[in-house]
XYZ file of C-alpha atoms in Angstrom:
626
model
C 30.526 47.792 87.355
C 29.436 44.534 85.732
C 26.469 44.520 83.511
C 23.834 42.404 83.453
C 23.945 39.106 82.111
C 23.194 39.862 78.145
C 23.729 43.332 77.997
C 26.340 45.374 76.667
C 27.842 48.790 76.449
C 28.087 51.224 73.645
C 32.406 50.497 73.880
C 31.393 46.633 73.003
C 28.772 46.522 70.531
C 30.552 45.670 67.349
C 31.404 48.201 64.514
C 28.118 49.343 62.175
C 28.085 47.472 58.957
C 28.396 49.466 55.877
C 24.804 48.610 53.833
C 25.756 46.218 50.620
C 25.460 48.540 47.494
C 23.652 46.548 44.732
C 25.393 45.088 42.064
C 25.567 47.200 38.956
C 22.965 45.878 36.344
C 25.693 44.065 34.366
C 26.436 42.063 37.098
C 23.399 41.367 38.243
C 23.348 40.193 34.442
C 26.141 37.858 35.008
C 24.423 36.241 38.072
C 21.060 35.380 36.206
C 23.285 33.369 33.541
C 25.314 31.970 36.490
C 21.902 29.562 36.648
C 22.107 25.727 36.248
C 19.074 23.714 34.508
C 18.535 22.554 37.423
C 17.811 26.002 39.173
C 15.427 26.320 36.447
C 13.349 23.126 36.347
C 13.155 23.402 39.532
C 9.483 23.103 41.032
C 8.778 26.194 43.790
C 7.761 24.124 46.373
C 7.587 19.942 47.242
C 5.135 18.709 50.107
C 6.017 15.198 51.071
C 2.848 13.139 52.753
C 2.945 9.487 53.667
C 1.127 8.086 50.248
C 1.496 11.620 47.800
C 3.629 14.015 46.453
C 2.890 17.617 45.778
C 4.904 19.794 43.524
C 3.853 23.200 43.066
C 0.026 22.512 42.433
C 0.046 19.081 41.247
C -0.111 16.035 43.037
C 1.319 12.805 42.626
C 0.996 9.016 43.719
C 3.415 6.559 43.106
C 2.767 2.256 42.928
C 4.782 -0.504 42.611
C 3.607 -3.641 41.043
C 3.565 -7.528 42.049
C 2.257 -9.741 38.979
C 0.141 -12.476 40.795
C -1.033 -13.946 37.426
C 0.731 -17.630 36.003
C -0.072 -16.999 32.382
C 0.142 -13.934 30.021
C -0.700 -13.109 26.493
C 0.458 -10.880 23.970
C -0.487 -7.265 24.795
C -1.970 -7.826 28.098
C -0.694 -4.488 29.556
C -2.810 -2.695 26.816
C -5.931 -1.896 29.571
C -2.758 0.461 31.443
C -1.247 1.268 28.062
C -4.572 2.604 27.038
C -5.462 4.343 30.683
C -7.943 7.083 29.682
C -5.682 9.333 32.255
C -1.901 10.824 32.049
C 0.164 8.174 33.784
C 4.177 7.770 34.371
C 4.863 4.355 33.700
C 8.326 3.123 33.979
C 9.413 -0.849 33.162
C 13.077 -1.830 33.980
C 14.564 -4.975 33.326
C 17.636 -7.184 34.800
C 19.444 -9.691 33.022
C 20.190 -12.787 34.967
C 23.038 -15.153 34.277
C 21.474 -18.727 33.305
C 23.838 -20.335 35.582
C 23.129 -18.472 38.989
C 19.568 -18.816 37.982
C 19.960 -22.700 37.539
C 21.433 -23.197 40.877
C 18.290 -21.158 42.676
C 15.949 -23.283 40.588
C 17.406 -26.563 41.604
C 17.173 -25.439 45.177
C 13.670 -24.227 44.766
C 12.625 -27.548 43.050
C 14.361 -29.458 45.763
C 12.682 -28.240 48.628
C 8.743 -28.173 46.883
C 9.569 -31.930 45.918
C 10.529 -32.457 49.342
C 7.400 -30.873 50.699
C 5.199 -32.605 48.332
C 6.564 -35.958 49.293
C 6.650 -35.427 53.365
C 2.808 -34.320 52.909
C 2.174 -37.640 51.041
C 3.868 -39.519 53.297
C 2.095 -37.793 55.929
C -1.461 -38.893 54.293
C -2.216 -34.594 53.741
C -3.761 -33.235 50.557
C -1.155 -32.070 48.437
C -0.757 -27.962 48.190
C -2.164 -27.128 44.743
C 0.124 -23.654 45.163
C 3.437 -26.036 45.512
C 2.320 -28.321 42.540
C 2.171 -25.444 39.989
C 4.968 -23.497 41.200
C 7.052 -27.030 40.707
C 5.639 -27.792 36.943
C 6.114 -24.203 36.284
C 10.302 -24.732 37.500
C 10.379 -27.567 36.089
C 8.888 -26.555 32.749
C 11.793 -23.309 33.204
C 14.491 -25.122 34.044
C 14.492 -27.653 31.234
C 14.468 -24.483 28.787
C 17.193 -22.629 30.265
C 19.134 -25.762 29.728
C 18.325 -26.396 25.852
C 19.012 -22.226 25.557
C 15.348 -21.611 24.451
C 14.485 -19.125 27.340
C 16.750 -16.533 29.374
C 16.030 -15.293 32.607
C 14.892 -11.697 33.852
C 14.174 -9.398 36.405
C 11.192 -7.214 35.661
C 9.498 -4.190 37.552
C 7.145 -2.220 37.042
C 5.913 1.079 38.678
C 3.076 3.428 37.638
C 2.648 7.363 38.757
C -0.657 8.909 38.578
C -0.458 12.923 38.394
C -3.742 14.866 39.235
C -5.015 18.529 39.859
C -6.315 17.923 43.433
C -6.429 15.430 46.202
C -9.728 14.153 45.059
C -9.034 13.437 41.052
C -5.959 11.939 42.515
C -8.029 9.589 44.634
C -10.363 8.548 42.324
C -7.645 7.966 39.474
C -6.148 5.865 41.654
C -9.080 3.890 42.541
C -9.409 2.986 39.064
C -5.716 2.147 38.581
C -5.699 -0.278 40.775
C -9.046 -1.735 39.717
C -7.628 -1.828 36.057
C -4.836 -3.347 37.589
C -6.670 -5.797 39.968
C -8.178 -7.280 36.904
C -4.866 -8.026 35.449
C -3.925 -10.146 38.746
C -1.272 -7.399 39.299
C -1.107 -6.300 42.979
C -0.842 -2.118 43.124
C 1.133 -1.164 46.601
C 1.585 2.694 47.232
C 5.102 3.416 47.915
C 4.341 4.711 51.654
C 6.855 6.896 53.196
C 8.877 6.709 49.686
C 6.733 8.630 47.464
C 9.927 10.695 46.443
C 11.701 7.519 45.200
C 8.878 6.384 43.332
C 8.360 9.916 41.632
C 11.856 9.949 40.742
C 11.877 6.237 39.836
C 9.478 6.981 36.593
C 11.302 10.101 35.065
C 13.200 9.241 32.359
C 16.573 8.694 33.995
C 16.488 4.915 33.861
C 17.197 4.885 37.408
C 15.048 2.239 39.663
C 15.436 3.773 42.918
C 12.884 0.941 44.766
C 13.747 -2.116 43.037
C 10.689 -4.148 43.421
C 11.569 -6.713 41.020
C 9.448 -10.174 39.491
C 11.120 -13.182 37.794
C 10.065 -13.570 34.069
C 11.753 -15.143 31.119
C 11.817 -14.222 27.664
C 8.565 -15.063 26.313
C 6.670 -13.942 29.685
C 9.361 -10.230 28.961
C 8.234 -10.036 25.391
C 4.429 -9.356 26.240
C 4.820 -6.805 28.421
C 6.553 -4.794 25.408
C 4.076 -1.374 24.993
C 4.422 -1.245 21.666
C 0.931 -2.689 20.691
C -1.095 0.415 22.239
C -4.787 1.288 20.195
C -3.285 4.194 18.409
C -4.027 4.951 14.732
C -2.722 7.965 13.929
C -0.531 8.912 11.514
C 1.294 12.358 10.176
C -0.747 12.730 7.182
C -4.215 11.736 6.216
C -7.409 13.138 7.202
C -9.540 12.473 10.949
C -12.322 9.876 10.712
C -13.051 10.073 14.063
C -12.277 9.276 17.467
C -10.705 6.029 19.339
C -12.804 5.124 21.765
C -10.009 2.861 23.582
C -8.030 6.317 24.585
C -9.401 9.180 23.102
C -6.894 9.914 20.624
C -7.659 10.529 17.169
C -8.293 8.072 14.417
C -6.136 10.046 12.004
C -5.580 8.342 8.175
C -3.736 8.337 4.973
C -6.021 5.970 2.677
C -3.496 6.348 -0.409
C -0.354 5.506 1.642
C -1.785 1.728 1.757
C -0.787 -0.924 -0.130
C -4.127 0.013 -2.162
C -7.106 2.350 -1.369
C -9.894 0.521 -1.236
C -12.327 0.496 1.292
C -15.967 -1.339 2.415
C -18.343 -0.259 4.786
C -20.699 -2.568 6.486
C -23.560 -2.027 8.672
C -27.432 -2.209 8.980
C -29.767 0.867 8.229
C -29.710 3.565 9.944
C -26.109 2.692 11.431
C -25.024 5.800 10.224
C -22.830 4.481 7.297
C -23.282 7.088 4.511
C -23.086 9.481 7.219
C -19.665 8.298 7.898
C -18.330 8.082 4.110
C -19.499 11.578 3.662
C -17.629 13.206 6.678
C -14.642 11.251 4.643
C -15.877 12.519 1.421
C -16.092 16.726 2.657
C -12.248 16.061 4.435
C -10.847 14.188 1.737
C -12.199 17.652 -0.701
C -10.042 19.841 1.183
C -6.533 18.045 0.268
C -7.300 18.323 -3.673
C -8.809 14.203 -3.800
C -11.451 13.795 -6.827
C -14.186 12.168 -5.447
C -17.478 10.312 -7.466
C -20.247 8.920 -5.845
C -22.972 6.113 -7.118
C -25.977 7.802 -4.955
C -29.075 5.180 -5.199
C -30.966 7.302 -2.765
C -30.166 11.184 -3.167
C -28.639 10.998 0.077
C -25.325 13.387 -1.430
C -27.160 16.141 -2.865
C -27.156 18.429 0.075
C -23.695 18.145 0.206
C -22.802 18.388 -3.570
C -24.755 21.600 -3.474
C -22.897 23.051 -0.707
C -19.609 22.347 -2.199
C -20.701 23.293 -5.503
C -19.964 19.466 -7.201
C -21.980 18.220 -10.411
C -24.817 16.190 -9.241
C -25.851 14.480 -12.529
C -29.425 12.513 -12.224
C -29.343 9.791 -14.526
C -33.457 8.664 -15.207
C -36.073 9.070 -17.812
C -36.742 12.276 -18.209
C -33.421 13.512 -17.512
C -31.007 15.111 -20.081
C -27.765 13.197 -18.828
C -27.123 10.666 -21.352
C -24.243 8.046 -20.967
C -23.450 5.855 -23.749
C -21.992 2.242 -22.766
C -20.209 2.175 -26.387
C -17.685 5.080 -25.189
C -14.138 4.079 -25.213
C -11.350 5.772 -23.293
C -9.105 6.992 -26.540
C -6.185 5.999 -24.528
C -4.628 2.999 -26.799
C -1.940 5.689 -27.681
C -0.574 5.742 -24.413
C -1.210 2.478 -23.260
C -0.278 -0.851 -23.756
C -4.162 -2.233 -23.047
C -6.325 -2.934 -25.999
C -9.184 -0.330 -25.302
C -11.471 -1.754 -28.178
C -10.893 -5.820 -26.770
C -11.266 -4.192 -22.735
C -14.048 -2.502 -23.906
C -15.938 -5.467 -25.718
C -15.590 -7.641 -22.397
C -17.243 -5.124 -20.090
C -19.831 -5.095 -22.851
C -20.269 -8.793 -22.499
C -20.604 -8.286 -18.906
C -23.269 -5.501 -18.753
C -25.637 -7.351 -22.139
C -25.634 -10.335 -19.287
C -26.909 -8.251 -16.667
C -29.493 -7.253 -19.395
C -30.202 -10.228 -21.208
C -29.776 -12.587 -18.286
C -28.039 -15.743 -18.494
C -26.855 -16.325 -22.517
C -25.283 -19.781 -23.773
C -22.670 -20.282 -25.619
C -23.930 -19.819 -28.726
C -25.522 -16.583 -27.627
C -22.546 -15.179 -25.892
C -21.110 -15.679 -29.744
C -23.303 -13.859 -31.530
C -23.151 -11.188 -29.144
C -19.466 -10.853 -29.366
C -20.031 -11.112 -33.583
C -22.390 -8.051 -33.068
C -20.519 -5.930 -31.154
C -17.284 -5.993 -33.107
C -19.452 -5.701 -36.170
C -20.898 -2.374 -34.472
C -17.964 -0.888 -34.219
C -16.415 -1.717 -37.671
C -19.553 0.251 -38.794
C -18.589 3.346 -37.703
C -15.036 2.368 -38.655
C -13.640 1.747 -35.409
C -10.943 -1.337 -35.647
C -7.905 -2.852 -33.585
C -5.724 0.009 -35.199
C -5.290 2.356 -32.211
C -5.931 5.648 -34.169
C -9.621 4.521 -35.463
C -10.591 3.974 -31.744
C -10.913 8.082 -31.454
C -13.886 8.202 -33.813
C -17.503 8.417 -32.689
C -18.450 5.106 -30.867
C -21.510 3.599 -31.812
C -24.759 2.978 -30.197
C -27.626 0.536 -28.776
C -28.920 1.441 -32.174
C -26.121 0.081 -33.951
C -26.068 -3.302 -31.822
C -29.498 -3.679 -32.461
C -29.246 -3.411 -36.253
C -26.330 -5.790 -36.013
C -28.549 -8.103 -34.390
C -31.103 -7.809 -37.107
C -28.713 -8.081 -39.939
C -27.967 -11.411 -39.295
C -30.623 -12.613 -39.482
C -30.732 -16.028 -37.749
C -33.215 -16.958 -35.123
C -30.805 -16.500 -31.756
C -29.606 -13.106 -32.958
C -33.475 -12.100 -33.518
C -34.214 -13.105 -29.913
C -31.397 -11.173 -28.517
C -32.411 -8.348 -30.377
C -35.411 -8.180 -28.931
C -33.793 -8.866 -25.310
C -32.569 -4.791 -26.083
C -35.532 -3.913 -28.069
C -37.071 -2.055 -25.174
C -33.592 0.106 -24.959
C -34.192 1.419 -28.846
C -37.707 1.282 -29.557
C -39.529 0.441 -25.980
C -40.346 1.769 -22.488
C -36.595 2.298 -21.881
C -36.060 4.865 -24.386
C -33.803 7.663 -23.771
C -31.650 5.985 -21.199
C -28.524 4.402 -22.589
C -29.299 4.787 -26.544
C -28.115 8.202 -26.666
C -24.841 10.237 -26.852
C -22.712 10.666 -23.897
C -23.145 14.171 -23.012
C -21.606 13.971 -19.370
C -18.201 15.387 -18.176
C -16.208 14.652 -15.403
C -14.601 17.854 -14.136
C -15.703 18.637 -11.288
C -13.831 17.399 -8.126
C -17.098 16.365 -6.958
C -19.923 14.494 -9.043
C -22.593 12.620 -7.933
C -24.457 9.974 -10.143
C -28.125 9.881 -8.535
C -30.253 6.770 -9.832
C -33.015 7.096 -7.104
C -35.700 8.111 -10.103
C -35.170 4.938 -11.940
C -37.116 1.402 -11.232
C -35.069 -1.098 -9.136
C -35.173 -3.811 -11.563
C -33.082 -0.634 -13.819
C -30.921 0.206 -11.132
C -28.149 -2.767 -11.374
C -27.976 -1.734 -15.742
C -27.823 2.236 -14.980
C -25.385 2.049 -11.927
C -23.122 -0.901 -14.169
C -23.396 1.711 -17.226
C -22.196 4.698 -14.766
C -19.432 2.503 -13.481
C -18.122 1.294 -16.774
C -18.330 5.229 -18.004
C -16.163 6.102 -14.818
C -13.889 3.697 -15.021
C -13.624 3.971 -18.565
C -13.353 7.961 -18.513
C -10.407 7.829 -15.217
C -8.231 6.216 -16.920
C -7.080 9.124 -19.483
C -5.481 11.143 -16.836
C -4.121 10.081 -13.236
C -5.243 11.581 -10.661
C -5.914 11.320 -6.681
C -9.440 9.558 -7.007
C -12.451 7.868 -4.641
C -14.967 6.521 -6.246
C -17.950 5.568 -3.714
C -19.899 2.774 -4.966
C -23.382 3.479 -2.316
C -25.375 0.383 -1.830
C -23.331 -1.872 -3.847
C -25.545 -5.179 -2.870
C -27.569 -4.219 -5.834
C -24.590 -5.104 -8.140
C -23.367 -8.369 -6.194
C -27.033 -9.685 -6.827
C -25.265 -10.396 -9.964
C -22.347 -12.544 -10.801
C -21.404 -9.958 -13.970
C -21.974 -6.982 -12.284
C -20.222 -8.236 -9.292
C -16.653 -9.732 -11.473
C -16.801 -5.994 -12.832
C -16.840 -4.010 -9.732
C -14.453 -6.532 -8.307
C -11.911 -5.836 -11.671
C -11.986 -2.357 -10.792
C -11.244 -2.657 -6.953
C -8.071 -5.271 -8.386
C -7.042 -2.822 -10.921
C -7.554 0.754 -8.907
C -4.451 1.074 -7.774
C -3.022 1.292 -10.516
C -4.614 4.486 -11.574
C -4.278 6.094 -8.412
C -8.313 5.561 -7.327
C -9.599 4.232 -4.184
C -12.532 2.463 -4.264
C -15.286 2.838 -1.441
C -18.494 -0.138 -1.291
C -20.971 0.540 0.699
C -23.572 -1.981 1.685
C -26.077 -3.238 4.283
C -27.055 -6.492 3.174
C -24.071 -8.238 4.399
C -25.631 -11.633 3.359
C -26.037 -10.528 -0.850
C -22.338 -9.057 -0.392
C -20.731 -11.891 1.031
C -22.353 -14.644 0.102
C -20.443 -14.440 -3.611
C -16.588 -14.965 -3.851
C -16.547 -11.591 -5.455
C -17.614 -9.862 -2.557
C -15.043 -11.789 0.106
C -12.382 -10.947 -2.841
C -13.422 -7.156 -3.121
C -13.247 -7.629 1.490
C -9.748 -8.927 1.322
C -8.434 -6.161 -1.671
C -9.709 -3.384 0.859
C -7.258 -2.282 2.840
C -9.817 -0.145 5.110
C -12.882 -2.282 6.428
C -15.487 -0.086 8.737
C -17.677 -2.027 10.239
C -20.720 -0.234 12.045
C -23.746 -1.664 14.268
C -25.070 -5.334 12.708
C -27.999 -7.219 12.927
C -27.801 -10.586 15.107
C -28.952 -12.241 11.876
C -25.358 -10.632 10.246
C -23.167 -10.783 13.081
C -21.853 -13.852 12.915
C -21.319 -14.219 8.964
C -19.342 -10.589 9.329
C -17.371 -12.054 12.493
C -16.354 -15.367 10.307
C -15.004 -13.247 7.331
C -13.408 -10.428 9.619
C -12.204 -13.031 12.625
C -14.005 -10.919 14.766
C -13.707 -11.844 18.688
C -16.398 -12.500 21.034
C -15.741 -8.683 22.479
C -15.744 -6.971 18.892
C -19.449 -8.868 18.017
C -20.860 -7.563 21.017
C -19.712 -4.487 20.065
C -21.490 -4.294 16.848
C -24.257 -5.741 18.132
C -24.586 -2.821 21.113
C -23.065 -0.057 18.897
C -24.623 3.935 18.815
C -25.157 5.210 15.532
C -21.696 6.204 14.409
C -19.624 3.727 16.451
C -18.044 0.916 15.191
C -14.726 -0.847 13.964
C -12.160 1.036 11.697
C -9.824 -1.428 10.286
C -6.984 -0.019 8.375
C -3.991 -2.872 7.136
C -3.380 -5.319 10.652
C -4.439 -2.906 13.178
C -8.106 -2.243 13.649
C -9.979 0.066 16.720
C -13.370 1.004 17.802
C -14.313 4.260 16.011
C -17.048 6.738 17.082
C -17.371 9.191 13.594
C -17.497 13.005 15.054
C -18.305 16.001 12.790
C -18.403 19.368 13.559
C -21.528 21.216 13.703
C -20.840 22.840 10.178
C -20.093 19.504 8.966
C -23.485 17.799 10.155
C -25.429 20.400 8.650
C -24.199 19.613 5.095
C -24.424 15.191 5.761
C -26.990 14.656 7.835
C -30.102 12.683 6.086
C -32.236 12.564 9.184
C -35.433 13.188 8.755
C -35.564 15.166 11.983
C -32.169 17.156 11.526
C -34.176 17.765 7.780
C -37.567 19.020 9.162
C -36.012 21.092 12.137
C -33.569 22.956 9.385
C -36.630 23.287 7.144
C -38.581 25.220 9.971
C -35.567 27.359 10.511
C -35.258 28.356 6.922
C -38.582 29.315 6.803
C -38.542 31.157 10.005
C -35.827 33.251 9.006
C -37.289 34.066 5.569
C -40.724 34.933 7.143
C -38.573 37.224 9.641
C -36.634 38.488 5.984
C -39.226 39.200 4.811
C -40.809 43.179 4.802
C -44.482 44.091 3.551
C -44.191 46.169 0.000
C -45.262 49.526 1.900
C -42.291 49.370 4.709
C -40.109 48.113 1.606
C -40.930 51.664 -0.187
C -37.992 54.356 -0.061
C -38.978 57.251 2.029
C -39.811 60.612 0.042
C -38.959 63.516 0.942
C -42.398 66.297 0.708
C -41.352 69.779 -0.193
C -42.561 72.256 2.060
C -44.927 74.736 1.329
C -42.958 77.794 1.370
């Protein structure tokens, strides 16, 4: 009997299978390292769509790029470079041989002449299009000839990754936008989104070959290599780059020197900024002094237990200018001679303006007041006590003639007078800690240019015995430049810092007294760091001159937040915003709002401390009657 079609008997079925016994566990071992890389790198799953490409959970859009622009200029791929979003960007380039190249160009310039001469035969308007392209061969040709150009093909091909469909959308969107306004024409790779993805790995293989003629010059500006990054390995963060995000991370000392200046108006958030630097610097063992005119540090020397050292009337701090640095053993330098010039210097910030004649006696005095307390050119009398405004001023009157009188009473006021008690004393200071602060906000500011020269002369004086990783912050250092002594010696010691391992840090906001003296452009160009912050519109244009700002950078520091600006460190400079951590802020900040809000919670939390004397009492325990 015959079966029905698809059926069959017990006799025909085939033979039961025996079930596969699992490997034994070594060689399901052997089968796990039988795995390629590629088995492992693998992505789980890959969704293909006519414009994306999804692996696993990510998704990805692939375009290639047709440059529309005639012209370019150095860097002009930086606004893509600098995309604040993850992109794959691949460039390949295609050597051409000069003499293929030459024959296509002489065809190409063939037929535009001929079309430019047919329409001006006809009487039509020449094509503007065909006249460039023809100057532009032209212009090509004759330097492939001579050698001074060589001919490429270029492409370029961007891949934006993203988390979902609409971040990928939107990226894109701005992409091409960024793109758009680099006259480069963004196509999606439709129906080829695979070939693009795979086109920007890094396998340096161009699997859509989309490809735009260029020449050497035209190649050499599309080179990355000029992105807005300023980070290096070591160095401490000053803040954030505010063309990509990245940090602004920075090794002062590994400079050619380690000076810096800071410019900006009030309020710009300046100090603020040289303090975060300041606290950072602290942690990797740097030395750090500061010249505070306005008690603006003391919250923060506090907190990190530094010497803050108030130098004014009725303070005990006594610095004398006569101090020398006992190191003419060791060095080659005449202390006493160095020591008599940055006396000059300061007794003309004092005296004002002497003559010859004056400047003579003064230098007669001052060697005189040293060989009074026995102090000579001979190396070992320079360690014996230095002498004092007292001594200069009995110089002065020992001579006895009429100039020397009048310049002794130019001091007078120093020994006998009003300003008693300032610099006619012993020096009775110590630099030891890692962090001391020189305040001068008590004193008068016709004193303030004498104390804060007289603190700088001490410091620089006192630095040089041992060498050490130093910053020395010169706050409001306008007050100096006002004169032209004052301003040659801070200048010397910006020249000669690096030499004893010391950075030197100016800060100022009057941009006009800082600049408008060749000191202060010289002290500008020995600073490897320059930060500029927000500037007035009366400033703007004096800082742009000196810095060669563009027209994009002044509007910046014309429009700038408080803590934004310009961080220029050796030939590459970026615009800066200064960040500090919560921690941080509390120990900087001078605002007088920040100030007044912590003040409240101090006193909240000490009222809330605080227990009445009869809740304060220990319990005691009452024996019972029995």
């Amino acid at each position: 009997m015959k079966l029905p079609f698809g059926k069959k008997t017990g006799s025909d079925l085939p033979a039961p299978v025996p079930a596969k016994e699992s490997p034994p566990p070594a060689a399901s071992k052997s089968l796990a390292l039988a795995k390629t890389v590629q088995d492992i790198i693998a992505p789980q799953s890959i969704t293909l769509d006519f414009n994306l490409l999804k692996l696993n959970d990510r998704f990805y859009r692939t375009y290639f790029n047709s440059i529309k622009r005639r012209f370019v200029d150095a860097n002009w791929l930086s606004a893509l470079i600098n995309f604040d979003h993850s992109l794959n960007i691949s460039m390949f380039v295609y050597p051409v041989e000069s003499k293929s190249t030459l024959d296509d160009l002489r065809r190409k310039i063939a037929e535009m002449e001929a079309e430019i001469s047919t329409d001006m035969q006809r009487g039509r308007v020449v094509n503007p299009s065909t006249q460039a392209q023809l100057e532009d061969a032209l212009s090509l040709q004759e330097q492939l000839v001579k050698g001074i150009e060589r001919f490429f093909q270029f492409s370029l091909y961007v891949t934006i990754p993203a988390e979902s469909v609409s971040e990928l959308e939107t990226t894109s969107k701005q992409v091409t936008s960024t793109l758009s306004s680099l006259l480069v024409e963004s196509t999606p790779t439709a129906l080829q989104q695979a070939e693009g993805f795979k086109t920007t790995l890094p396998t340096c293989i161009d699997h859509l070959m989309v490809m735009r003629n260029m020449d050497t010059t035209s190649l050499a500006t599309t080179f990355p290599f000029t992105s807005s990054e300023l980070s290096n390995n070591e160095g401490i963060m000053y803040g954030i780059n505010e063309h990509n995000g990245s940090l602004i991370i920075f090794d002062r000392f590994g400079l050619e020197n380690a000076n810096s200046c800071v410019f900006a108006k009030a309020g710009a958030g300046k100090s603020y900024a040289i303090k975060l630097e300041i606290l950072r610097s602290l942690m990797f063992g740097t030395e750090v002094i500061v010249i505070d005119p306005e008690n603006e540090y003391k919250t923060l020397s506090d907190a990190v237990g530094g010497d803050y050292i108030n130098f004014a009337f009725n303070s005990s701090n006594r610095i004398n200018p006569f101090d020398l640095s006992t190191l003419t053993e060791f060095s080659e330098e005449n202390e006493l001679n160095l020591k008599v010039q940055s006396l000059h210097s300061m007794f003309k910030v004092i005296m004002g303006q002497l003559n010859p004649t004056e400047e003579a006696l003064l230098d007669r005095a001052l060697t005189l007041s040293y060989r009074m307390k026995g102090i000579t050119q001979d190396p070992a009398t320079q360690k014996r006590t230095p002498p004092l405004m007292e001594d200069l001023y009995k110089a002065f009157i020992g001579m006895e003639e009429p100039l020397a009188l009048s310049l002794a009473d130019r001091i007078e006021k120093f020994v006998k007078g009003s300003f008693t008690g300032i610099i006619d004393q012993p020096s009775n200071v110590a630099l030891k800690n890692p962090f001391t602060v020189f305040s001068v906000r008590d004193l008068e500011d016709s004193v303030k240019p004498i104390a804060i020269f007289i603190i700088l002369d001490y410091i620089w004086t006192k630095l040089r015995r041992d060498l050490k990783k130093r910053i020395l912050v010169v706050d409001e250092a306008w007050y100096l430049m006002r004169y032209p002594d004052s301003a040659d010696f801070l200048y010397g010691i910006a020249k000669r810092a690096r030499k004893y391992f010391l950075g030197l840090t100016t800060i100022t906001q009057d941009v006009e007294d800082f600049l408008s003296t060749d000191f202060g452009k010289a002290i500008v160009t020995n600073s490897s760091i320059q930060i500029l912050m927000k500037q007035s519109p009366a400033a703007v244009d004096r800082v742009a001159s000196v810095f060669y700002l563009s027209e994009g950078e002044k509007h910046l520091l014309l429009s700038a937040n408080v803590g934004e600006g310009l961080f220029f460190a050796g030939n590459n400079h970026v615009a800066v915003r200064f960040v500090a951590s919560p921690d941080e802020h509390q120990l900087i900040t001078t605002n007088p709002q920040d100030l007044l809000a912590r003040r409240e919670a101090e006193e909240k939390a000490a009222a809330a401390a605080a227990v009445s004397p009869e809740e304060n009492k220990p319990a005691r325990l009452i024996p019972s009657a029995e």
